[in-house]
Amino acid sequence: CEFGGRSQWRHADSIGGISGTLAELLACARVTLDSNPQTLVSGTLPAPPHLRTMGLRIELHMELQQGYFGGTTVFVRVVAVPMATLKRSSDVKLYKFPPITASTSTRHLQRLHGVAVSMPAITGQIYRFSFMYGVGGVVDIAVVLQIPSCIITFIAMYMLGVTSTVYRKTARTRLCIFHKIHESVAQLMLAEIAFRGLVSNWHSRLTELDA
């Protein structure tokens, strides 16, 4: 439906406010002042035959939707609810007649029916940037990509002076089992001989040395 001559209002067009007529609101709610209130609510409603003689409340239900790039759209749904909006107006005017002994007054009574406008609820979601969640997301991505491990490896390889030189040389050495097996066997034999020298036992078996 259209309100204020438009069905869609942009932010630049609504800076000065959005204004329209009651007829446009009733058209959006799909009712008129001559509609029967009993057709708008379920059940039996003892009410006058027309909304103009009973009154109504126009509810504006707003739903907010925000896009991924920050654009916000507001959808407005108009609902007409039959409601007794009654106001009595009483105006009293005093007249001195006759001017000395007595006075008279006239009273003007008026019964008014109007339209109430309310906004019962605003639904939807609006997103905002959170610094804490942003930092946490960056840290999680860095951990998944193993960036901290790469940084620590670079520091250990190139930024610790002599220690980095030793570590870099060790890290670049290729491991060959066939070349290292002789060195490993020699170390085991040297360890056994050193232990036999400590306990001064050169003839017992290795299992007897434990005892």
Short mmCIF file of C-alpha atoms in Angstrom, two decimals:
data_model
loop_
_atom_site.label_atom_id
_atom_site.label_comp_id
_atom_site.label_asym_id
_atom_site.label_seq_id
_atom_site.Cartn_x
_atom_site.Cartn_y
_atom_site.Cartn_z
CA CYS A 1 0.00 0.00 0.00
CA GLU A 2 1.01 3.63 -0.27
CA PHE A 3 1.45 6.10 2.54
CA GLY A 4 2.31 9.68 1.83
CA GLY A 5 2.10 8.92 -1.88
CA ARG A 6 4.81 6.21 -1.74
CA SER A 7 4.98 2.52 -1.04
CA GLN A 8 8.71 2.68 -0.23
CA TRP A 9 10.55 5.40 1.65
CA ARG A 10 14.30 5.81 1.50
CA HIS A 11 16.33 7.30 4.30
CA ALA A 12 17.08 10.45 2.31
CA ASP A 13 13.37 10.97 1.63
CA SER A 14 12.31 10.46 5.25
CA ILE A 15 14.75 12.85 6.94
CA GLY A 16 12.05 15.48 7.35
CA GLY A 17 9.55 12.90 8.57
CA ILE A 18 6.94 10.63 6.98
CA SER A 19 3.42 12.02 6.88
CA GLY A 20 0.21 10.74 5.39
CA THR A 21 -3.53 10.72 5.79
CA LEU A 22 -5.93 8.62 7.82
CA ALA A 23 -7.47 7.36 4.60
CA GLU A 24 -4.11 5.89 3.55
CA LEU A 25 -3.70 4.11 6.90
CA LEU A 26 -7.19 2.68 6.65
CA ALA A 27 -6.47 1.55 3.09
CA CYS A 28 -3.31 -0.21 4.28
CA ALA A 29 -5.37 -1.94 6.99
CA ARG A 30 -8.02 -2.79 4.34
CA VAL A 31 -10.88 -1.16 6.24
CA THR A 32 -12.96 1.99 6.03
CA LEU A 33 -14.82 4.05 8.58
CA ASP A 34 -18.03 2.33 7.43
CA SER A 35 -16.67 -1.20 8.06
CA ASN A 36 -18.50 -3.37 10.54
CA PRO A 37 -16.40 -3.98 13.69
CA GLN A 38 -17.83 -7.49 14.07
CA THR A 39 -16.11 -8.58 10.85
CA LEU A 40 -12.67 -7.59 12.19
CA VAL A 41 -12.64 -9.70 15.37
CA SER A 42 -13.58 -13.29 16.08
CA GLY A 43 -16.65 -14.06 18.16
CA THR A 44 -19.64 -11.91 18.92
CA LEU A 45 -18.87 -8.28 19.64
CA PRO A 46 -21.72 -6.09 20.84
CA ALA A 47 -20.74 -2.93 19.06
CA PRO A 48 -22.13 -0.22 16.80
CA PRO A 49 -22.46 -1.17 13.13
CA HIS A 50 -19.71 1.17 11.92
CA LEU A 51 -16.18 2.00 13.00
CA ARG A 52 -16.94 5.70 12.78
CA THR A 53 -19.50 5.35 15.59
CA MET A 54 -17.30 3.08 17.73
CA GLY A 55 -13.71 4.08 17.12
CA LEU A 56 -10.62 2.00 16.39
CA ARG A 57 -6.95 1.63 17.13
CA ILE A 58 -4.44 1.42 14.30
CA GLU A 59 -1.46 -0.72 15.23
CA LEU A 60 1.82 -0.33 13.34
CA HIS A 61 3.80 -3.58 13.49
CA MET A 62 7.39 -2.94 12.44
CA GLU A 63 9.92 -5.59 11.41
CA LEU A 64 13.59 -4.69 10.94
CA GLN A 65 15.80 -6.55 8.50
CA GLN A 66 19.48 -5.77 8.04
CA GLY A 67 21.53 -6.99 5.10
CA TYR A 68 25.05 -8.35 5.16
CA PHE A 69 26.45 -5.01 3.97
CA GLY A 70 24.71 -2.88 6.63
CA GLY A 71 21.56 -1.80 4.75
CA THR A 72 18.49 -1.76 7.01
CA THR A 73 14.93 -2.20 5.76
CA VAL A 74 11.82 -1.64 7.88
CA PHE A 75 8.56 -3.36 6.94
CA VAL A 76 5.42 -1.82 8.43
CA ARG A 77 2.19 -3.79 8.71
CA VAL A 78 -1.00 -1.89 9.56
CA VAL A 79 -3.70 -3.62 11.62
CA ALA A 80 -7.06 -2.09 12.55
CA VAL A 81 -8.44 -3.13 15.95
CA PRO A 82 -12.00 -2.10 16.93
CA MET A 83 -11.81 -0.12 20.13
CA ALA A 84 -14.11 2.28 21.89
CA THR A 85 -12.25 5.57 21.65
CA LEU A 86 -14.76 7.88 23.28
CA LYS A 87 -14.24 11.37 24.56
CA ARG A 88 -16.83 13.68 26.02
CA SER A 89 -16.42 17.41 25.74
CA SER A 90 -18.32 19.76 28.02
CA ASP A 91 -18.20 23.54 27.63
CA VAL A 92 -19.92 25.72 30.22
CA LYS A 93 -20.74 29.38 29.65
CA LEU A 94 -22.21 31.67 32.29
CA TYR A 95 -24.62 34.48 31.49
CA LYS A 96 -25.84 37.02 34.03
CA PHE A 97 -29.61 37.33 33.68
CA PRO A 98 -31.04 39.31 35.19
CA PRO A 99 -27.88 41.27 36.04
CA ILE A 100 -28.56 41.60 39.80
CA THR A 101 -30.63 38.74 41.20
CA ALA A 102 -29.70 35.57 39.32
CA SER A 103 -27.56 34.02 36.59
CA THR A 104 -28.03 31.28 34.02
CA SER A 105 -25.58 28.92 32.34
CA THR A 106 -25.56 26.90 29.16
CA ARG A 107 -23.80 23.53 28.79
CA HIS A 108 -22.64 22.08 25.49
CA LEU A 109 -22.09 18.31 25.51
CA GLN A 110 -20.29 16.58 22.65
CA ARG A 111 -19.48 12.90 22.19
CA LEU A 112 -16.38 12.31 20.10
CA HIS A 113 -15.07 9.11 18.49
CA GLY A 114 -11.49 9.07 17.28
CA VAL A 115 -8.70 6.88 15.99
CA ALA A 116 -5.82 5.86 18.26
CA VAL A 117 -2.43 5.01 16.76
CA SER A 118 -0.01 2.72 18.58
CA MET A 119 3.17 0.79 17.91
CA PRO A 120 2.88 -2.39 20.03
CA ALA A 121 6.08 -4.16 19.03
CA ILE A 122 9.20 -3.83 16.94
CA THR A 123 10.73 -7.12 15.82
CA GLY A 124 13.79 -8.07 13.80
CA GLN A 125 17.55 -8.02 14.23
CA ILE A 126 20.17 -5.31 13.92
CA TYR A 127 23.82 -6.30 13.79
CA ARG A 128 26.72 -4.28 15.15
CA PHE A 129 30.46 -4.79 15.11
CA SER A 130 31.97 -6.23 18.27
CA PHE A 131 35.67 -5.60 18.82
CA MET A 132 36.08 -8.62 21.09
CA TYR A 133 34.41 -11.01 18.65
CA GLY A 134 36.43 -9.50 15.80
CA VAL A 135 39.73 -10.06 17.58
CA GLY A 136 38.67 -13.58 18.55
CA GLY A 137 37.80 -14.40 14.94
CA VAL A 138 41.16 -13.11 13.69
CA VAL A 139 43.00 -15.19 16.30
CA ASP A 140 41.03 -18.32 15.42
CA ILE A 141 41.79 -17.90 11.72
CA ALA A 142 45.49 -17.35 12.48
CA VAL A 143 45.61 -20.53 14.57
CA VAL A 144 43.88 -22.59 11.88
CA LEU A 145 46.36 -21.32 9.26
CA GLN A 146 49.27 -22.13 11.64
CA ILE A 147 50.57 -18.59 11.45
CA PRO A 148 51.90 -18.56 15.08
CA SER A 149 53.93 -21.70 14.35
CA CYS A 150 55.45 -20.08 11.27
CA ILE A 151 56.34 -16.94 13.24
CA ILE A 152 58.01 -18.93 16.04
CA THR A 153 59.95 -21.02 13.49
CA PHE A 154 61.18 -17.88 11.72
CA ILE A 155 62.34 -16.33 15.02
CA ALA A 156 64.13 -19.51 16.09
CA MET A 157 65.84 -19.91 12.72
CA TYR A 158 67.05 -16.36 12.04
CA MET A 159 66.68 -14.01 15.04
CA LEU A 160 68.49 -15.67 17.99
CA GLY A 161 72.10 -15.26 16.88
CA VAL A 162 74.36 -18.27 17.55
CA THR A 163 71.44 -20.31 18.84
CA SER A 164 69.63 -19.75 15.55
CA THR A 165 72.71 -20.87 13.64
CA VAL A 166 72.91 -24.12 15.61
CA TYR A 167 69.20 -24.72 15.35
CA ARG A 168 69.15 -23.94 11.64
CA LYS A 169 72.04 -26.34 10.98
CA THR A 170 70.35 -29.07 12.99
CA ALA A 171 66.99 -28.52 11.31
CA ARG A 172 68.54 -28.71 7.84
CA THR A 173 70.48 -31.93 8.55
CA ARG A 174 69.00 -34.89 6.75
CA LEU A 175 68.29 -37.99 8.82
CA CYS A 176 69.54 -41.26 7.33
CA ILE A 177 69.06 -44.39 9.42
CA PHE A 178 71.74 -46.39 7.60
CA HIS A 179 74.31 -43.68 8.30
CA LYS A 180 73.30 -43.25 11.93
CA ILE A 181 73.07 -46.92 12.91
CA HIS A 182 76.85 -47.34 13.37
CA GLU A 183 76.99 -44.25 15.59
CA SER A 184 74.05 -45.49 17.66
CA VAL A 185 75.59 -48.94 18.19
CA ALA A 186 78.92 -47.36 19.20
CA GLN A 187 77.18 -45.16 21.75
CA LEU A 188 75.39 -48.16 23.28
CA MET A 189 78.67 -50.11 23.55
CA LEU A 190 80.42 -47.12 25.10
CA ALA A 191 77.65 -46.75 27.65
CA GLU A 192 77.95 -50.43 28.64
CA ILE A 193 81.72 -50.27 29.00
CA ALA A 194 81.43 -47.11 31.11
CA PHE A 195 78.93 -48.80 33.41
CA ARG A 196 81.09 -51.94 33.78
CA GLY A 197 84.02 -49.71 34.68
CA LEU A 198 81.97 -48.02 37.39
CA VAL A 199 80.91 -51.29 38.98
CA SER A 200 84.32 -53.02 38.30
CA ASN A 201 82.70 -56.06 36.73
CA TRP A 202 83.96 -57.13 33.31
CA HIS A 203 82.91 -60.77 33.20
CA SER A 204 79.24 -60.94 34.29
CA ARG A 205 76.38 -60.82 31.87
CA LEU A 206 74.41 -57.68 31.31
CA THR A 207 71.33 -59.08 33.05
CA GLU A 208 73.43 -59.91 36.12
CA LEU A 209 74.71 -56.36 36.34
CA ASP A 210 71.20 -55.12 37.09
CA ALA A 211 71.05 -57.33 40.16
#
